[in-house]
Short mmCIF file of C-alpha atoms in Angstrom, two decimals:
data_model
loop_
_atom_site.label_atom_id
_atom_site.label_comp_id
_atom_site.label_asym_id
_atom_site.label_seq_id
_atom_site.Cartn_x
_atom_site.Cartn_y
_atom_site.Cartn_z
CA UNK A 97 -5.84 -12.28 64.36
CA UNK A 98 -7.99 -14.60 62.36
CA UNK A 99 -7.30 -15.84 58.91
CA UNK A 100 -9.97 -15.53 55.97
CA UNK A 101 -10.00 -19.52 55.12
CA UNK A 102 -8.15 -20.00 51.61
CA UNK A 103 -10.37 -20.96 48.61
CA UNK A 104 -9.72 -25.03 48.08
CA UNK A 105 -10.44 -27.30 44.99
CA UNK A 106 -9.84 -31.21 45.52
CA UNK A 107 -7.90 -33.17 43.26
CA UNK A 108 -11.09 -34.95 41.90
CA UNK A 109 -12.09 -31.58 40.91
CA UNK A 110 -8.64 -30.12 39.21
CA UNK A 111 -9.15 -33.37 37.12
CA UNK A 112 -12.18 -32.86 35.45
CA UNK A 113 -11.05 -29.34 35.36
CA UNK A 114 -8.06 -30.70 33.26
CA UNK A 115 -10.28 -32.70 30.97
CA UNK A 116 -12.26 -29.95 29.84
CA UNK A 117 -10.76 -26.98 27.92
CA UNK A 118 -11.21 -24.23 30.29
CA UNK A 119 -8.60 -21.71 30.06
CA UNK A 120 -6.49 -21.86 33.83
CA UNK A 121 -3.40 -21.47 35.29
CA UNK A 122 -2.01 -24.82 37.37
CA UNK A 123 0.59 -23.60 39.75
CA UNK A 124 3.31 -25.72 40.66
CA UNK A 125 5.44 -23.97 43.34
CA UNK A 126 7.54 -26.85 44.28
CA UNK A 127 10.78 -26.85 43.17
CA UNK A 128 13.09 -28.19 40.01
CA UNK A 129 14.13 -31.24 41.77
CA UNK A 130 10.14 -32.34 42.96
CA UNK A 131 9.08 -30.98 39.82
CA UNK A 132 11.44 -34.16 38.05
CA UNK A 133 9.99 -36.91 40.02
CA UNK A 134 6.34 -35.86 39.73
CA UNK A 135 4.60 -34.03 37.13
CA UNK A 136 0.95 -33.61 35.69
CA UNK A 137 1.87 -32.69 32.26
CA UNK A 138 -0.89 -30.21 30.46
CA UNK A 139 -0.39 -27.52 28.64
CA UNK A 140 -2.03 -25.16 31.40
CA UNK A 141 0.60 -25.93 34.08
CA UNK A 142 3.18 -23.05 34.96
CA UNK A 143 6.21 -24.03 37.08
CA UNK A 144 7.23 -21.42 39.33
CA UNK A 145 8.87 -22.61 42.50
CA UNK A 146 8.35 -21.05 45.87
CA UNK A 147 12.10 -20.33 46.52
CA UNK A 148 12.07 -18.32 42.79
CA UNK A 149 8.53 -16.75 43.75
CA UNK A 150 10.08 -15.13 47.19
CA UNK A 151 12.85 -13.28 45.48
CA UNK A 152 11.01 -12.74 41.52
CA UNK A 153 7.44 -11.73 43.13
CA UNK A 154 4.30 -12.48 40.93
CA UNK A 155 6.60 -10.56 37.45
CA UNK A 156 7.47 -14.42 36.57
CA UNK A 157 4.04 -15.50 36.94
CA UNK A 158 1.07 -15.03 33.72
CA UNK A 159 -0.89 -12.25 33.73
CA UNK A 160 -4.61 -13.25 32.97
CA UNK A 161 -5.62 -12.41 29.21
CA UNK A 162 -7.15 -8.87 29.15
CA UNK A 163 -10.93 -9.30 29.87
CA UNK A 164 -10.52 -12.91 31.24
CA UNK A 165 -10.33 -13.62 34.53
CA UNK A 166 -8.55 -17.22 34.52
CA UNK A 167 -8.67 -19.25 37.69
CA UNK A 168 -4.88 -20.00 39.16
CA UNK A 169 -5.09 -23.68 41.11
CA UNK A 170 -1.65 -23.75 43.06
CA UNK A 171 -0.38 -27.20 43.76
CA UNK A 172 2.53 -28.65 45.98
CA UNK A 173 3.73 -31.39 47.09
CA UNK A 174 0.93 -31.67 50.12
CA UNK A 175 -0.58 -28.80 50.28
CA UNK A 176 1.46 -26.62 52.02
CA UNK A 177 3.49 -24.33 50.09
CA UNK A 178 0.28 -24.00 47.55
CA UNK A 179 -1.71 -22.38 50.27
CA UNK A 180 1.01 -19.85 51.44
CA UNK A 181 1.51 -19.05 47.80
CA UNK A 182 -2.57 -18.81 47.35
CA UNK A 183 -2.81 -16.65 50.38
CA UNK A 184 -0.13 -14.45 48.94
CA UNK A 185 -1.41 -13.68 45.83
CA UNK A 186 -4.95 -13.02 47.19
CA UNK A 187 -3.14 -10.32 49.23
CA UNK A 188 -1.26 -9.08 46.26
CA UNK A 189 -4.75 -8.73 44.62
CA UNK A 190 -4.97 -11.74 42.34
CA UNK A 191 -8.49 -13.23 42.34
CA UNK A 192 -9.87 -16.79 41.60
CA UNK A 193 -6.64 -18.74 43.01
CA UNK A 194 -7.36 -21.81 45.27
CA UNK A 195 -5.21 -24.21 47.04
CA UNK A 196 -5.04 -27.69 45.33
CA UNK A 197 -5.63 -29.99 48.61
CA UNK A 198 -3.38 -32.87 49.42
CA UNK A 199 -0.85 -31.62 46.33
CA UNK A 200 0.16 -33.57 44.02
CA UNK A 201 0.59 -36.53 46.48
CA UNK A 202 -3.07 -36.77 46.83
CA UNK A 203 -3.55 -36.75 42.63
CA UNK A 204 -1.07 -39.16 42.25
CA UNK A 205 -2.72 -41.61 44.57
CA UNK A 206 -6.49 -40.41 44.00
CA UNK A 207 -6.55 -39.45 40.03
CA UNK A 208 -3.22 -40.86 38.36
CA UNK A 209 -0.66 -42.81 39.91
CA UNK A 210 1.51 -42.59 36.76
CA UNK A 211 2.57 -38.64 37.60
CA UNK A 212 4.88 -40.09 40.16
CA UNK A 213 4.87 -40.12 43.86
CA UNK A 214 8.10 -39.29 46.15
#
């Protein structure tokens, strides 16, 4: 059986993305502990970590504003756990959600080193 490839934005992208005022979700599915040592802090970011997501489902996550389809960009430590989580809620019937590539590693050392690195 062949997977559908997931949708992917690069960390170049999510930061212009976060210097502009579109309305989006950012994803982070890692957990409390990762989330402590390295953090883009905006207003549009959502922690909800992939241990918490397998038991609570998509109920914990926002629902898009009625009429506005806001994109979700799900982001991990590498790039891992943000595409399960990606290809999950495309199945579950979410639409515009893409896999941050490279995580946050990547942003730190591509975009801004001061979010942290572990």
């Amino acid at each position: 059986m062949f997977f559908k490839p997931i949708p992917e934005i690069d960390v170049l992208t999510l930061a212009e993305k976060l210097k502009s005022d579109e309305e989006f979700i950012l994803l982070d599915v890692r957990e409390d502990d990762e989330l402590r040592r390295a953090k883009i802090t905006d207003r549009r970011l959502v922690h909800a970590a992939l241990s918490e997501l397998s038991v609570k489902g998509t109920s914990m996550l926002p629902a898009p504003a009625q009429g506005q389809e806001r994109s979700v960009y799900v982001i991990c430590h590498h790039g891992n756990r943000s595409s399960q989580v990606t290809r999950w809620l495309i199945k579950s019937g979410w639409t515009n959600v893409f896999n941050v590539s490279g995580g946050i590693d990547a942003y730190a050392r591509k975009v801004d080193n001061s979010v942290g690195m572990y």
